[in-house]
Short mmCIF file of C-alpha atoms in Angstrom, two decimals:
data_model
loop_
_atom_site.label_atom_id
_atom_site.label_comp_id
_atom_site.label_asym_id
_atom_site.label_seq_id
_atom_site.Cartn_x
_atom_site.Cartn_y
_atom_site.Cartn_z
CA MET A 1 122.09 127.96 191.81
CA ASN A 2 120.64 131.16 190.29
CA THR A 3 120.13 132.00 186.64
CA VAL A 4 123.22 134.21 186.36
CA ALA A 5 125.45 131.47 187.79
CA ILE A 6 124.06 128.88 185.37
CA LEU A 7 124.52 131.15 182.34
CA LEU A 8 128.02 132.10 183.48
CA SER A 9 128.92 128.43 183.96
CA SER A 10 127.67 127.60 180.46
CA PHE A 11 129.74 130.47 179.03
CA VAL A 12 132.89 129.34 180.86
CA LEU A 13 132.42 125.75 179.70
CA SER A 14 131.95 126.89 176.10
CA ILE A 15 135.09 129.04 176.22
CA THR A 16 137.01 126.16 177.80
CA GLY A 17 135.84 123.84 175.05
CA LEU A 18 136.90 126.37 172.43
CA PHE A 19 140.41 126.57 173.90
CA VAL A 20 140.63 122.76 173.99
CA PHE A 21 139.66 122.74 170.32
CA ILE A 22 142.35 125.32 169.45
CA TRP A 23 144.93 123.42 171.49
CA SER A 24 144.07 120.13 169.75
CA LEU A 25 144.57 121.78 166.36
CA ARG A 26 147.93 123.21 167.38
CA LYS A 27 149.01 119.78 168.61
CA ARG A 28 147.78 118.25 165.32
CA LEU A 29 145.48 115.89 167.19
CA PHE A 30 142.95 116.85 164.54
CA GLU A 31 144.82 117.10 161.26
CA PRO A 32 142.50 118.92 158.84
CA THR A 33 143.81 117.15 155.74
CA SER A 34 142.89 114.03 153.82
CA ALA A 35 145.93 112.32 155.33
CA ALA A 36 144.19 112.35 158.72
CA ALA A 37 141.36 110.26 157.29
CA ASN A 38 143.86 107.66 156.06
CA VAL A 39 145.16 106.76 159.52
CA ILE A 40 142.80 103.77 159.81
CA PHE A 41 144.32 102.20 156.68
CA SER A 42 147.60 100.38 156.33
CA SER A 43 150.01 101.33 153.57
CA GLY A 44 148.61 100.30 150.20
CA GLU A 45 145.30 99.19 151.70
CA ILE A 46 143.14 101.97 150.27
CA GLY A 47 141.13 100.68 147.36
CA GLN A 48 140.12 97.33 148.77
CA GLY A 49 137.48 96.43 151.33
CA GLU A 50 138.71 94.67 154.44
CA ASP A 51 137.80 91.02 154.89
CA PRO A 52 140.54 89.03 156.67
CA SER A 53 138.64 85.76 156.47
CA ALA A 54 138.23 85.82 152.67
CA THR A 55 140.22 83.65 150.29
CA PRO A 56 142.99 85.22 148.16
CA ALA A 57 140.64 85.16 145.15
CA GLN A 58 137.96 87.00 147.10
CA ARG A 59 140.46 89.54 148.37
CA ALA A 60 141.48 90.21 144.78
CA ALA A 61 137.82 90.73 143.91
CA LEU A 62 137.55 93.43 146.59
CA VAL A 63 140.23 95.56 144.95
CA HIS A 64 138.87 98.71 143.35
CA PRO A 65 139.35 98.49 139.55
CA ARG A 66 141.30 101.79 139.54
CA ARG A 67 143.64 100.69 142.33
CA ALA A 68 147.28 100.54 141.23
CA PRO A 69 149.18 97.33 142.06
CA LEU A 70 151.58 97.48 144.99
CA SER A 71 155.32 97.33 144.64
CA ALA A 72 157.25 94.59 146.42
CA ALA A 73 158.33 97.00 149.18
CA GLU A 74 154.78 98.34 149.65
CA ASP A 75 153.37 94.81 149.78
CA ALA A 76 155.94 93.77 152.39
CA GLN A 77 155.08 96.79 154.54
CA LEU A 78 151.38 96.04 154.17
CA GLN A 79 151.85 92.44 155.28
CA GLU A 80 153.83 93.60 158.31
CA GLU A 81 151.10 96.03 159.32
CA LEU A 82 148.39 93.43 158.77
CA ALA A 83 150.27 91.01 161.02
CA ALA A 84 150.32 93.68 163.74
CA ARG A 85 146.58 94.18 163.23
CA VAL A 86 145.97 90.46 163.69
CA GLU A 87 147.87 90.66 166.98
CA ALA A 88 145.75 93.65 168.02
CA ASP A 89 142.57 91.75 167.15
CA ARG A 90 143.75 88.78 169.19
CA SER A 91 144.20 91.00 172.26
CA THR A 92 140.53 91.99 172.13
CA SER A 93 138.91 88.68 171.24
CA LEU A 94 137.97 87.53 174.75
CA VAL A 95 136.85 90.98 175.92
CA SER A 96 134.69 91.60 172.87
CA PHE A 97 133.20 88.11 173.07
CA VAL A 98 132.16 88.58 176.71
CA PHE A 99 130.56 91.96 176.07
CA LEU A 100 128.79 90.98 172.85
CA SER A 101 127.50 87.74 174.35
CA ALA A 102 125.98 89.68 177.25
CA ALA A 103 124.53 92.18 174.77
CA VAL A 104 122.75 89.44 172.80
CA VAL A 105 121.24 87.94 175.97
CA TRP A 106 119.95 91.34 177.08
CA LEU A 107 118.60 92.07 173.59
CA VAL A 108 116.43 88.97 173.63
CA ALA A 109 115.24 89.56 177.20
CA GLY A 110 114.52 93.21 176.53
CA SER A 111 112.64 92.41 173.32
CA LEU A 112 110.34 89.94 175.07
CA ALA A 113 109.68 92.43 177.89
CA GLY A 114 109.00 95.19 175.37
CA LEU A 115 106.59 93.06 173.35
CA THR A 116 104.74 92.10 176.52
CA SER A 117 104.34 95.74 177.58
CA SER A 118 103.23 96.71 174.08
CA ILE A 119 100.45 94.12 174.03
CA LYS A 120 99.25 95.33 177.43
CA LEU A 121 98.52 98.79 176.01
CA HIS A 122 95.60 97.38 174.01
CA GLU A 123 94.99 94.18 176.02
CA PRO A 124 95.34 95.43 179.64
CA ASP A 125 93.85 92.28 181.21
CA TRP A 126 96.35 89.94 179.55
CA ALA A 127 98.94 88.27 181.85
CA VAL A 128 98.11 90.11 185.06
CA GLN A 129 98.46 87.19 187.46
CA GLN A 130 101.93 88.29 188.56
CA ALA A 131 102.72 91.79 189.82
CA TRP A 132 105.96 92.00 187.85
CA LEU A 133 104.01 91.46 184.62
CA THR A 134 101.83 94.54 185.13
CA PHE A 135 102.45 97.31 182.61
CA GLY A 136 104.11 99.71 185.04
CA ARG A 137 106.82 97.18 185.90
CA ILE A 138 107.33 95.23 182.68
CA ARG A 139 107.64 98.39 180.58
CA THR A 140 110.23 99.76 183.01
CA ILE A 141 112.07 96.43 182.94
CA HIS A 142 112.16 96.65 179.14
CA LEU A 143 113.58 100.19 179.22
CA ASN A 144 116.33 99.39 181.70
CA ILE A 145 117.34 96.13 180.04
CA ILE A 146 117.77 97.87 176.68
CA ALA A 147 119.27 101.10 178.04
CA TYR A 148 121.74 99.48 180.45
CA GLY A 149 121.99 95.95 179.05
CA TRP A 150 121.91 95.62 175.28
CA ALA A 151 123.06 99.13 174.35
CA PRO A 152 126.14 99.62 176.58
CA MET A 153 127.26 95.99 176.31
CA ALA A 154 127.19 96.19 172.51
CA ALA A 155 128.85 99.62 172.51
CA PHE A 156 131.66 98.59 174.88
CA GLY A 157 132.20 95.34 173.01
CA ILE A 158 132.62 97.15 169.69
CA ALA A 159 134.69 99.96 171.24
CA ASN A 160 137.15 97.53 172.87
CA TRP A 161 137.59 95.82 169.52
CA MET A 162 138.12 99.05 167.56
CA LEU A 163 140.55 100.73 169.97
CA PRO A 164 143.62 98.58 169.23
CA ARG A 165 143.03 98.97 165.50
CA LEU A 166 142.66 102.72 165.76
CA LEU A 167 145.69 103.09 168.04
CA LYS A 168 147.69 100.29 166.34
CA THR A 169 148.66 98.61 169.58
CA PRO A 170 147.29 95.61 171.53
CA LEU A 171 144.55 96.28 174.08
CA ILE A 172 145.90 96.94 177.57
CA GLY A 173 143.82 96.30 180.68
CA ALA A 174 141.47 93.68 179.27
CA ARG A 175 141.04 92.04 182.67
CA TYR A 176 139.68 95.30 184.10
CA ALA A 177 137.11 95.47 181.33
CA ILE A 178 135.94 91.90 181.98
CA LEU A 179 135.70 92.52 185.74
CA GLY A 180 133.81 95.73 185.05
CA CYS A 181 131.45 93.86 182.73
CA MET A 182 130.71 91.36 185.49
CA LEU A 183 130.00 94.10 188.05
CA TRP A 184 127.84 96.05 185.61
CA ASN A 185 125.74 93.01 184.71
CA ALA A 186 125.44 92.01 188.37
CA GLY A 187 124.15 95.50 189.11
CA LEU A 188 121.71 95.37 186.22
CA ILE A 189 120.36 91.98 187.27
CA ALA A 190 119.87 93.29 190.81
CA GLY A 191 118.30 96.48 189.48
CA VAL A 192 115.84 94.66 187.23
CA GLY A 193 114.98 92.40 190.16
CA CYS A 194 114.24 95.44 192.32
CA ILE A 195 111.98 96.92 189.64
CA ALA A 196 110.16 93.62 189.25
CA ALA A 197 109.61 93.57 193.02
CA GLY A 198 108.22 97.12 192.96
CA ILE A 199 111.33 98.86 194.31
CA SER A 200 112.19 101.88 192.19
CA ASP A 201 113.52 105.43 192.38
CA GLY A 202 110.52 106.48 190.32
CA MET A 203 112.21 108.53 187.58
CA GLU A 204 112.30 107.50 183.93
CA TRP A 205 115.73 106.15 182.90
CA LEU A 206 116.70 106.26 186.60
CA GLU A 207 114.39 103.64 188.12
CA ILE A 208 117.16 101.39 189.46
CA PRO A 209 117.71 102.14 193.20
CA TRP A 210 120.82 104.21 193.81
CA GLN A 211 122.25 101.58 196.17
CA VAL A 212 122.37 99.16 193.24
CA ASP A 213 123.71 101.85 190.91
CA ILE A 214 126.97 101.73 192.86
CA LEU A 215 127.78 98.42 191.16
CA ILE A 216 127.12 99.93 187.74
CA VAL A 217 129.32 102.93 188.54
CA LEU A 218 132.20 100.71 189.68
CA GLY A 219 131.76 98.46 186.67
CA GLY A 220 131.70 101.40 184.29
CA ALA A 221 134.87 102.83 185.80
CA LEU A 222 136.70 99.54 185.32
CA MET A 223 135.36 99.19 181.78
CA GLY A 224 136.80 102.57 180.87
CA LEU A 225 140.33 101.80 182.04
CA PRO A 226 141.43 99.98 178.83
CA LEU A 227 140.75 103.17 176.89
CA VAL A 228 143.12 105.13 179.14
CA TYR A 229 145.86 102.50 179.22
CA THR A 230 145.72 101.69 175.51
CA LEU A 231 145.65 105.37 174.62
CA GLN A 232 148.87 105.90 176.59
CA ALA A 233 150.55 103.08 174.65
CA ARG A 234 149.32 104.18 171.21
CA LYS A 235 151.62 103.92 168.20
CA VAL A 236 149.87 106.55 166.09
CA ALA A 237 150.60 110.27 166.11
CA HIS A 238 147.09 111.24 165.09
CA LEU A 239 143.92 110.30 166.96
CA TYR A 240 141.27 109.39 164.41
CA VAL A 241 137.86 110.99 164.96
CA SER A 242 136.36 107.68 166.16
CA VAL A 243 138.74 107.73 169.15
CA TRP A 244 137.51 111.18 170.09
CA TYR A 245 133.87 110.11 169.87
CA MET A 246 134.51 107.06 172.05
CA GLY A 247 136.70 108.92 174.51
CA ALA A 248 134.14 111.70 174.90
CA ALA A 249 131.31 109.19 175.40
CA LEU A 250 133.25 107.33 178.08
CA PHE A 251 134.01 110.65 179.78
CA TRP A 252 130.47 112.05 179.58
CA PHE A 253 128.52 108.98 180.71
CA PRO A 254 130.03 108.57 184.22
CA ILE A 255 129.41 112.27 184.90
CA LEU A 256 125.80 112.03 183.73
CA PHE A 257 125.07 108.81 185.61
CA LEU A 258 126.77 109.85 188.84
CA ILE A 259 125.11 113.29 189.07
CA ALA A 260 121.68 111.93 188.17
CA ASN A 261 121.85 109.21 190.84
CA LEU A 262 123.16 111.25 193.77
CA PRO A 263 120.84 110.40 196.68
CA ALA A 264 118.85 113.10 198.50
CA MET A 265 120.05 115.70 196.02
CA HIS A 266 117.23 116.31 193.52
CA PHE A 267 113.71 117.36 194.50
CA GLY A 268 110.60 118.84 192.89
CA VAL A 269 110.96 120.83 189.69
CA GLU A 270 114.74 120.58 189.82
CA GLN A 271 114.39 116.79 189.89
CA ALA A 272 112.29 116.84 186.71
CA THR A 273 114.83 119.14 185.06
CA MET A 274 117.68 116.83 186.03
CA ASN A 275 115.68 113.79 184.91
CA TRP A 276 115.39 115.03 181.33
CA TRP A 277 118.89 116.46 181.37
CA PHE A 278 120.07 112.91 182.00
CA GLY A 279 117.50 111.09 179.86
CA HIS A 280 118.31 113.08 176.75
CA ASN A 281 122.05 113.38 177.29
CA VAL A 282 122.55 109.65 177.80
CA LEU A 283 121.15 109.25 174.28
CA GLY A 284 123.06 112.12 172.71
CA LEU A 285 126.32 112.06 174.65
CA PHE A 286 126.81 108.31 175.11
CA TYR A 287 124.92 106.15 172.63
CA THR A 288 125.20 108.63 169.74
CA PRO A 289 129.00 109.15 169.95
CA MET A 290 129.59 105.40 170.29
CA ALA A 291 127.51 104.70 167.19
CA LEU A 292 129.05 107.53 165.18
CA ALA A 293 132.52 106.26 166.11
CA SER A 294 131.52 102.89 164.64
CA VAL A 295 130.17 104.42 161.43
CA TYR A 296 133.30 106.50 160.88
CA TYR A 297 135.45 103.38 161.21
CA PHE A 298 133.46 100.61 159.55
CA LEU A 299 132.06 102.54 156.58
CA PRO A 300 135.49 103.52 155.15
CA LYS A 301 136.99 100.11 155.96
CA ILE A 302 134.26 98.20 154.18
CA ILE A 303 134.40 100.17 150.94
CA GLY A 304 138.18 100.75 151.09
CA ARG A 305 137.90 104.53 150.87
CA PRO A 306 138.64 107.25 153.46
CA VAL A 307 135.83 109.56 154.53
CA GLN A 308 135.24 112.26 151.95
CA SER A 309 135.76 115.23 154.30
CA TYR A 310 137.66 114.87 157.55
CA ASN A 311 136.85 118.48 158.38
CA LEU A 312 133.14 117.67 158.35
CA SER A 313 133.73 114.82 160.80
CA LEU A 314 135.49 117.27 163.15
CA LEU A 315 132.71 119.82 162.75
CA GLY A 316 130.16 117.14 163.62
CA PHE A 317 132.07 116.10 166.75
CA TRP A 318 132.56 119.55 168.22
CA THR A 319 129.08 120.87 167.41
CA LEU A 320 127.58 117.75 169.02
CA ALA A 321 129.67 118.48 172.12
CA PHE A 322 128.71 122.17 172.18
CA PHE A 323 124.99 121.97 171.35
CA TYR A 324 123.66 118.78 172.92
CA GLY A 325 124.12 119.47 176.62
CA GLN A 326 120.82 121.33 177.25
CA VAL A 327 118.62 119.66 174.62
CA GLY A 328 116.55 117.69 177.18
CA GLY A 329 114.78 120.82 178.45
CA HIS A 330 112.33 120.80 175.53
CA HIS A 331 110.57 117.91 177.27
CA LEU A 332 109.55 120.42 179.95
CA ILE A 333 107.73 122.87 177.68
CA GLY A 334 104.63 123.98 179.55
CA GLY A 335 106.04 122.87 182.89
CA PRO A 336 106.87 125.04 185.92
CA VAL A 337 110.46 125.66 184.86
CA PRO A 338 112.21 128.93 183.95
CA GLY A 339 111.30 130.16 180.48
CA TRP A 340 114.94 130.84 179.58
CA LEU A 341 115.80 127.19 180.26
CA VAL A 342 113.16 125.95 177.83
CA THR A 343 114.12 128.55 175.23
CA LEU A 344 117.80 127.61 175.52
CA SER A 345 116.86 123.97 175.03
CA ILE A 346 114.79 124.75 171.93
CA VAL A 347 117.63 126.80 170.42
CA GLN A 348 120.18 124.07 171.06
CA SER A 349 117.79 121.42 169.71
CA VAL A 350 117.47 123.33 166.45
CA MET A 351 121.24 123.92 166.33
CA MET A 352 121.70 120.14 166.35
CA ILE A 353 120.93 120.37 162.64
CA VAL A 354 124.58 121.41 162.19
CA PRO A 355 126.30 118.17 163.36
CA VAL A 356 123.58 116.07 161.76
CA ILE A 357 123.95 117.66 158.32
CA SER A 358 127.74 117.47 158.65
CA PHE A 359 127.54 113.73 159.21
CA SER A 360 124.86 113.09 156.60
CA VAL A 361 126.65 114.95 153.82
CA ASN A 362 129.91 113.22 154.71
CA GLN A 363 128.32 109.77 154.65
CA HIS A 364 126.65 110.38 151.30
CA LEU A 365 129.77 111.78 149.64
CA THR A 366 131.90 108.94 151.01
CA LEU A 367 129.47 106.35 149.62
CA ARG A 368 129.12 108.05 146.24
CA GLY A 369 130.05 105.50 143.61
CA TYR A 370 129.85 102.61 146.12
CA PHE A 371 126.12 102.31 146.74
CA GLN A 372 125.91 99.03 144.81
CA ARG A 373 127.91 97.38 147.58
CA LEU A 374 124.86 97.72 149.82
CA VAL A 375 123.39 94.83 147.82
CA TYR A 376 126.14 92.46 148.93
CA SER A 377 127.59 93.53 152.25
CA PRO A 378 125.39 92.89 155.33
CA THR A 379 127.58 95.08 157.52
CA LEU A 380 127.39 98.02 155.14
CA ARG A 381 123.63 97.59 154.82
CA PHE A 382 123.03 97.94 158.56
CA ILE A 383 125.62 100.71 159.03
CA VAL A 384 124.30 102.92 156.23
CA LEU A 385 120.67 102.45 157.23
CA GLY A 386 121.58 103.34 160.81
CA GLY A 387 123.35 106.49 159.63
CA MET A 388 120.26 107.51 157.65
CA MET A 389 118.09 106.98 160.71
CA TYR A 390 120.43 109.24 162.68
CA THR A 391 119.70 112.00 160.21
CA LEU A 392 115.96 111.40 160.34
CA SER A 393 115.71 111.08 164.14
CA SER A 394 117.82 114.16 164.83
CA LEU A 395 115.98 116.36 162.34
CA GLN A 396 112.68 115.11 163.72
CA GLY A 397 113.90 115.92 167.24
CA SER A 398 114.85 119.46 166.23
CA ILE A 399 111.39 120.02 164.72
CA GLU A 400 109.65 118.37 167.67
CA ALA A 401 111.36 120.80 170.06
CA ILE A 402 109.61 123.78 168.45
CA ARG A 403 106.72 124.88 170.67
CA ALA A 404 104.02 124.64 167.98
CA VAL A 405 104.91 121.00 167.26
CA ASN A 406 105.64 120.10 170.87
CA THR A 407 102.18 121.26 171.92
CA VAL A 408 100.66 118.41 169.90
CA ALA A 409 103.34 115.73 170.24
CA HIS A 410 104.14 116.05 173.96
CA PHE A 411 102.68 113.41 176.32
CA THR A 412 101.73 111.20 173.37
CA HIS A 413 102.94 108.02 171.68
CA PHE A 414 104.57 110.22 169.04
CA THR A 415 107.44 110.86 171.48
CA VAL A 416 107.81 107.12 172.07
CA ALA A 417 108.13 106.54 168.32
CA HIS A 418 110.75 109.29 168.10
CA ALA A 419 112.78 107.79 170.97
CA HIS A 420 112.81 104.39 169.25
CA LEU A 421 113.87 105.99 165.97
CA GLY A 422 117.04 107.17 167.69
CA LEU A 423 117.90 104.27 169.98
CA TYR A 424 116.72 101.51 167.64
CA GLY A 425 116.67 102.89 164.09
CA PHE A 426 120.07 104.55 164.54
CA PHE A 427 122.06 103.04 167.39
CA THR A 428 120.86 99.43 167.29
CA MET A 429 121.09 99.17 163.49
CA VAL A 430 124.69 100.40 163.60
CA MET A 431 125.50 97.92 166.38
CA PHE A 432 124.00 95.05 164.37
CA GLY A 433 126.26 95.92 161.45
CA ALA A 434 129.29 96.27 163.70
CA VAL A 435 128.65 92.88 165.30
CA TYR A 436 128.44 91.25 161.86
CA PHE A 437 131.84 92.78 161.05
CA VAL A 438 133.55 92.06 164.35
CA MET A 439 132.46 88.56 165.35
CA PRO A 440 134.25 86.67 162.53
CA ARG A 441 137.45 88.39 163.68
CA VAL A 442 136.74 87.56 167.31
CA MET A 443 135.88 83.90 166.70
CA SER A 444 138.14 83.23 163.68
CA TRP A 445 135.03 81.73 162.14
CA GLU A 446 132.61 83.11 159.58
CA TRP A 447 128.85 83.48 159.89
CA PRO A 448 127.57 80.05 158.79
CA TYR A 449 124.29 81.13 157.16
CA PRO A 450 124.33 84.37 155.12
CA TRP A 451 120.61 84.01 154.42
CA LEU A 452 119.92 84.41 158.15
CA ILE A 453 121.66 87.79 158.04
CA ALA A 454 119.37 88.85 155.21
CA ALA A 455 116.35 87.51 157.11
CA HIS A 456 117.40 89.42 160.21
CA PHE A 457 117.78 92.65 158.23
CA TRP A 458 114.39 92.51 156.54
CA LEU A 459 112.55 91.39 159.68
CA VAL A 460 113.84 94.31 161.75
CA VAL A 461 113.39 96.83 158.93
CA ILE A 462 109.81 95.77 158.16
CA GLY A 463 108.92 95.38 161.82
CA PHE A 464 110.36 98.73 162.80
CA SER A 465 108.68 100.47 159.87
CA ILE A 466 105.28 99.19 161.01
CA TYR A 467 106.10 100.11 164.60
CA PHE A 468 107.33 103.63 163.90
CA ILE A 469 104.79 104.70 161.30
CA GLY A 470 101.81 103.36 163.25
CA LEU A 471 102.92 104.86 166.56
CA SER A 472 103.72 108.24 164.97
CA ILE A 473 100.30 108.53 163.36
CA GLY A 474 98.50 107.31 166.47
CA GLY A 475 100.48 109.68 168.69
CA TRP A 476 99.73 112.72 166.53
CA LEU A 477 96.00 111.92 166.47
CA GLN A 478 96.17 111.40 170.23
CA GLY A 479 97.69 114.85 170.69
CA LEU A 480 95.06 116.53 168.54
CA ALA A 481 92.28 114.80 170.48
CA MET A 482 93.71 115.91 173.83
CA LEU A 483 93.90 119.52 172.65
CA ASP A 484 90.24 119.53 171.59
CA ALA A 485 88.32 120.72 174.66
CA ALA A 486 85.03 119.60 173.11
CA ARG A 487 86.08 115.94 173.07
CA PRO A 488 86.18 113.69 176.15
CA PHE A 489 89.57 112.40 177.25
CA MET A 490 88.64 108.82 176.33
CA ASP A 491 88.55 109.83 172.68
CA SER A 492 92.30 110.41 172.87
CA VAL A 493 92.66 106.86 174.20
CA ASN A 494 90.31 105.13 171.77
CA VAL A 495 91.85 106.78 168.72
CA THR A 496 95.21 105.15 169.49
CA ILE A 497 93.97 101.53 169.81
CA PRO A 498 94.43 100.48 166.14
CA TYR A 499 97.89 102.04 166.09
CA LEU A 500 98.87 100.39 169.36
CA LYS A 501 97.94 97.07 167.78
CA SER A 502 100.15 97.90 164.81
CA ARG A 503 102.90 98.66 167.31
CA SER A 504 102.58 95.15 168.74
CA VAL A 505 102.60 93.61 165.26
CA GLY A 506 105.74 95.53 164.36
CA GLY A 507 107.31 94.72 167.72
CA ALA A 508 106.59 91.01 167.24
CA ILE A 509 108.31 91.04 163.84
CA MET A 510 111.29 92.89 165.33
CA THR A 511 111.49 90.35 168.16
CA LEU A 512 111.48 87.53 165.62
CA GLY A 513 114.38 89.25 163.87
CA HIS A 514 116.24 89.47 167.18
CA LEU A 515 115.70 85.75 167.79
CA VAL A 516 117.10 85.01 164.33
CA PHE A 517 120.12 87.19 165.13
CA ALA A 518 120.64 85.54 168.53
CA GLY A 519 120.26 82.03 167.07
CA HIS A 520 122.79 82.79 164.35
CA PHE A 521 125.16 84.24 166.96
CA VAL A 522 124.94 81.06 169.03
CA ALA A 523 125.43 78.87 165.93
CA MET A 524 128.57 80.80 165.10
CA VAL A 525 129.93 80.57 168.65
CA LEU A 526 129.32 76.81 168.71
CA ARG A 527 130.70 76.54 165.16
CA TYR A 528 127.54 74.84 164.09
CA GLY A 529 126.70 74.77 160.40
CA PRO A 530 128.77 74.81 157.21
CA ALA A 531 132.38 75.93 157.47
CA ARG A 532 133.05 78.60 154.85
CA THR A 533 136.27 80.21 153.71
CA GLY A 534 134.85 83.50 152.48
CA ALA A 535 132.92 86.46 153.79
CA ALA A 536 129.20 86.26 154.50
CA LEU A 537 128.20 88.16 151.37
CA LEU A 538 124.62 88.39 150.21
CA HIS A 539 123.47 87.55 146.66
CA THR A 540 126.61 85.49 146.11
CA THR A 541 125.40 84.08 142.78
CA THR A 542 125.10 87.53 141.30
CA ALA A 543 128.28 88.59 143.02
CA ALA A 544 130.26 85.84 141.38
CA ALA A 545 129.38 87.28 138.00
CA ALA A 546 130.45 90.77 139.01
CA PRO A 547 133.24 90.35 141.57
CA THR A 548 134.48 93.91 141.47
CA THR A 549 131.31 95.16 143.15
CA LEU A 550 131.78 93.13 146.27
CA ALA A 551 132.50 94.56 149.70
CA GLY A 552 133.81 92.77 152.74
CA ALA A 553 131.15 91.67 155.21
#
């Protein structure tokens, strides 16, 4: 395909997207008023944080002090809607449990593989008796387990739970989702086995052989069916922005994955271009929308307040859709690719500031006056931190795409730190918070040990801080050393050793946090530990003295 055809195709797609946007406004699918932001709340529910497992006294404590009492008719309507919500939650319990259980298993396995590969960067002779434990294989195993195990399983588990609430109807097609989950995980197990045996397609993010990818494609198609069926049976006139984020992600990912894995299709420079088109878009057009959908639902529900500006949420959605598609090309700066392609990628990378600022301002304004609830609510703590990391990672990515910065950062550990800031600091933190919110509803049982939630939070925050800061500094020094023609190449290796060790220390602390999370998850599933009647709030002694500051877990 020549340059003119590519540019013309991009123009046609942009115009098509613009017409879809105009059509959606005319059909009131995006209602640009505050009423649109209220669709996730039942009548009379605004002003109190949601916590179905709390006692009546605790529910009363969650009411905002300025919230007017409900009339008898309003209270009756609220109870009716809450009963329908309980029925919707019940329809998703098995599906969400299967997905989230698989996600936790993959998280632990991926963490151990990642820690092993990290240690090998500064201790290359450690654990080399088995071929699958060599760095080239174990690092690739780590990437694929996290990218296709933990991340999508967590995202699909949370999405299947949110859909009935957002559409106010029970989930339809749950059996397809469970079958799809089984096929997907079977494909991933086979794919990881192939990589461990030395069988790989040889492209980053696309190492699993295409013959095995067929299982993942079939599984993904089945997993997406509940969205279609439940959407058709919806009982709401307006589709909340979270539905659009999830729907877009589930539409974009199959296209990305299928095109990237077509056999005998991509060669040479075009293969490298496609590789980073996929590698970046799977982050920005699948994981990012799924996480943002979660933030836009859980943040307002926890604090009992609609998002401050629904228009900003719409602006963030459409600018993400318009600007992200060609961002991956900035990884090819200096490569044998057309200059216009790289320039287009840099421009779109910088334009990503628009959706990021839209989200960040909206999150801050929504939380204004409610920041104290971060002290008590574990869900809110993870969700808000993840949202902040989205801002930081995206702004860093826009700056990193600029040629002057990319010249130093490219081909260094700095890029690895940036990738983890997005997939871990943003996506994984949001998923942790969502799991803490969802699982008590799935299991009809509260988290038995609130102190383990606090331990998990501080372990992953401290561990990731050490990991990210050390790797960023080491990567920048590595880039400067490689650009200095007067210095031997080994200087660029030696300068990173202390920072690679800090990476392993941080990774070990993060892995410990993941083990705490997994252990607490298992304890909850087995209903081991004290049976509580309230939400898993932190600092409960202080909270008892100031009940009006509490937020639902």
